[in-house]
XYZ file of N, CA and C in Angstrom:
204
model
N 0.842 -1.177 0.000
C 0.000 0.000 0.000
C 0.885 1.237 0.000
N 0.496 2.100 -0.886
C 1.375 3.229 -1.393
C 0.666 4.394 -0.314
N 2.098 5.412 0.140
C 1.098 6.195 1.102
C 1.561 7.684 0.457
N 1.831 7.693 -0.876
C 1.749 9.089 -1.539
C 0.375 9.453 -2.296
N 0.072 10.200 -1.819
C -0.956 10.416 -2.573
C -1.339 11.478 -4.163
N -0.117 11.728 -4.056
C 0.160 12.250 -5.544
C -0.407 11.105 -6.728
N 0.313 9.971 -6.409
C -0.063 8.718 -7.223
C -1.057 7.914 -7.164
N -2.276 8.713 -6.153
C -3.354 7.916 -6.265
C -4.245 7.947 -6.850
N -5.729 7.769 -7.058
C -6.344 7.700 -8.159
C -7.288 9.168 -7.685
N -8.471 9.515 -8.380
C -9.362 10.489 -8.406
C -9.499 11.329 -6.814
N -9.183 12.264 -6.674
C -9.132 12.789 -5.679
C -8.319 12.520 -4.465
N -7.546 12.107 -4.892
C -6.112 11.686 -4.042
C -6.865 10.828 -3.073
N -7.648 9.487 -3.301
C -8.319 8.514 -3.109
C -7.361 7.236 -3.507
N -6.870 6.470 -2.801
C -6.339 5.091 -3.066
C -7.216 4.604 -4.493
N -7.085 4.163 -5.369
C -8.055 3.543 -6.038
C -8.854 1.787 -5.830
N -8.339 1.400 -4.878
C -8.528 0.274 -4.406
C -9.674 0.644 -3.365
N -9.366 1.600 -2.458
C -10.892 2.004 -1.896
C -11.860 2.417 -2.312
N -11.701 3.297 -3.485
C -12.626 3.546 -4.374
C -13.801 2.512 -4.761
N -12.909 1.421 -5.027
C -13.604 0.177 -5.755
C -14.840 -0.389 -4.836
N -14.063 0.095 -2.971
C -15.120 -0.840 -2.461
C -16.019 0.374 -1.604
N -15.906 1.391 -1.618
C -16.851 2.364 -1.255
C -18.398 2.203 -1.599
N -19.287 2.503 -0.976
C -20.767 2.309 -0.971
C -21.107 3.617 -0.150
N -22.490 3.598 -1.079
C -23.324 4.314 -0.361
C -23.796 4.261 1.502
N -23.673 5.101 2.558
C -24.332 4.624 3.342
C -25.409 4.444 4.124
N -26.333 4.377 3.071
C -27.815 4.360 2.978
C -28.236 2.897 3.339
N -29.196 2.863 3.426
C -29.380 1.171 3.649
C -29.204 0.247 2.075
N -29.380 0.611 0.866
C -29.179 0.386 -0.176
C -27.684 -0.033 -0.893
N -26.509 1.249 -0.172
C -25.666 0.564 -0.009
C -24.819 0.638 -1.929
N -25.530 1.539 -2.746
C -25.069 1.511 -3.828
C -23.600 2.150 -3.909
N -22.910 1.604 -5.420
C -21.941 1.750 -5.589
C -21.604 3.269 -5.607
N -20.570 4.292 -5.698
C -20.033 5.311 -5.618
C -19.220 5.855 -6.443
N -19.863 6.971 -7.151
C -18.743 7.356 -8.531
C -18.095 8.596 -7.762
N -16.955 8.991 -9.386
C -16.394 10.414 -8.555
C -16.610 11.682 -9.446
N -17.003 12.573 -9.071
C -17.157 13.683 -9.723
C -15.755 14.297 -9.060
N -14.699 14.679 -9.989
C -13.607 15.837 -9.601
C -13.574 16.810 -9.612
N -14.635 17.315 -10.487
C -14.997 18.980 -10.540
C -15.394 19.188 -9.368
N -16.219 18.232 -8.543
C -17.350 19.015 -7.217
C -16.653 18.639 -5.925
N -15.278 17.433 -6.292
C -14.650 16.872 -5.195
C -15.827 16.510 -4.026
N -16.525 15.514 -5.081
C -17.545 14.370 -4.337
C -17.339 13.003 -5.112
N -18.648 12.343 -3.710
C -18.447 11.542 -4.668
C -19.927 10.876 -4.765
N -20.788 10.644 -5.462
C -22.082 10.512 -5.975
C -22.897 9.147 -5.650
N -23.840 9.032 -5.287
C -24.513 7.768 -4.883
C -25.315 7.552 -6.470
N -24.932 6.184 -6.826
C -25.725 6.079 -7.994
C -27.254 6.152 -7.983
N -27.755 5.726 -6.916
C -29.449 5.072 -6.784
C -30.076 6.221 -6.121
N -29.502 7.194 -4.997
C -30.425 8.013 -4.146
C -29.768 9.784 -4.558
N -29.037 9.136 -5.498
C -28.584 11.083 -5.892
C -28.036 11.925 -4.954
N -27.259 11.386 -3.915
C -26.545 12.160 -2.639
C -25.012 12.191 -3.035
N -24.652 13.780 -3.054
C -23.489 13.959 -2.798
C -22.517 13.864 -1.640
N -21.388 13.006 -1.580
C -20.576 12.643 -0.348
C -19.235 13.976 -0.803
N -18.868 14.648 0.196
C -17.232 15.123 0.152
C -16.316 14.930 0.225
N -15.830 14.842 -0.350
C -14.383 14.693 0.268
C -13.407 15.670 0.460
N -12.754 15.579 1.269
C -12.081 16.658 2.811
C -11.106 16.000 3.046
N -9.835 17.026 2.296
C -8.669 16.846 2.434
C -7.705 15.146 2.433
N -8.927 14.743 0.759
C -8.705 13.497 0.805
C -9.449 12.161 1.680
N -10.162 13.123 2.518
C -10.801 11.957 3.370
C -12.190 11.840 2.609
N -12.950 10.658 2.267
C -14.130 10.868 2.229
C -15.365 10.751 3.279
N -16.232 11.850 3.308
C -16.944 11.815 4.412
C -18.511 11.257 4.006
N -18.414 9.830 4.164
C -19.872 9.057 3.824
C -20.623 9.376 5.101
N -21.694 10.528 5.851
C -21.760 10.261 6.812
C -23.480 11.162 5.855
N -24.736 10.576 5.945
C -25.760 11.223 5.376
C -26.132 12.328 5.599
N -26.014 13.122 7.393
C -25.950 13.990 7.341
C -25.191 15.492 6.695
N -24.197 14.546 6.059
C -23.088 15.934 5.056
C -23.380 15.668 4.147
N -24.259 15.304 3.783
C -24.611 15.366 2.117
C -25.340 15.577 1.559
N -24.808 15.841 0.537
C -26.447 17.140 0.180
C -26.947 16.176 -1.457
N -28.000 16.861 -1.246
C -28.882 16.153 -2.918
C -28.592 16.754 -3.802
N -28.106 16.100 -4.883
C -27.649 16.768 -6.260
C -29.243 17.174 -6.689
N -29.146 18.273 -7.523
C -30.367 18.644 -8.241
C -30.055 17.748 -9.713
N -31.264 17.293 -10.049
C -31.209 16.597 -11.579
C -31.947 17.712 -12.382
């Protein structure tokens, strides 16, 4: 496990965590990344997650609803 994060994937995110990130909704869907908004998107319930200084913060109360 590499601990530079220059070399990591989308938002200075390991890309291996990426892979196993979920929603934490009871649903539990997979998680894309938007880099422009430095989030990261619930496929099924349309909630934006942040990420903060590299950390991502899956916590429902910080996240706000994307408008479609």
């Amino acid at each position: 496990m590499t601990t530079n994060a220059t070399t990591g994937g989308p938002l200075g995110l390991d890309p291996e965590l990426l892979s196993i990130l979920a929603c934490p909704d009871t649903h539990h869907s997979p998680l894309t990344v938007d880099e422009a908004a430095g989030e990261l998107l619930c496929t099924t319930c349309d909630r934006a997650f942040p990420v903060r200084d590299g950390i991502p913060v899956l916590l429902l109360d910080e996240a706000r609803h994307r408008n479609s």
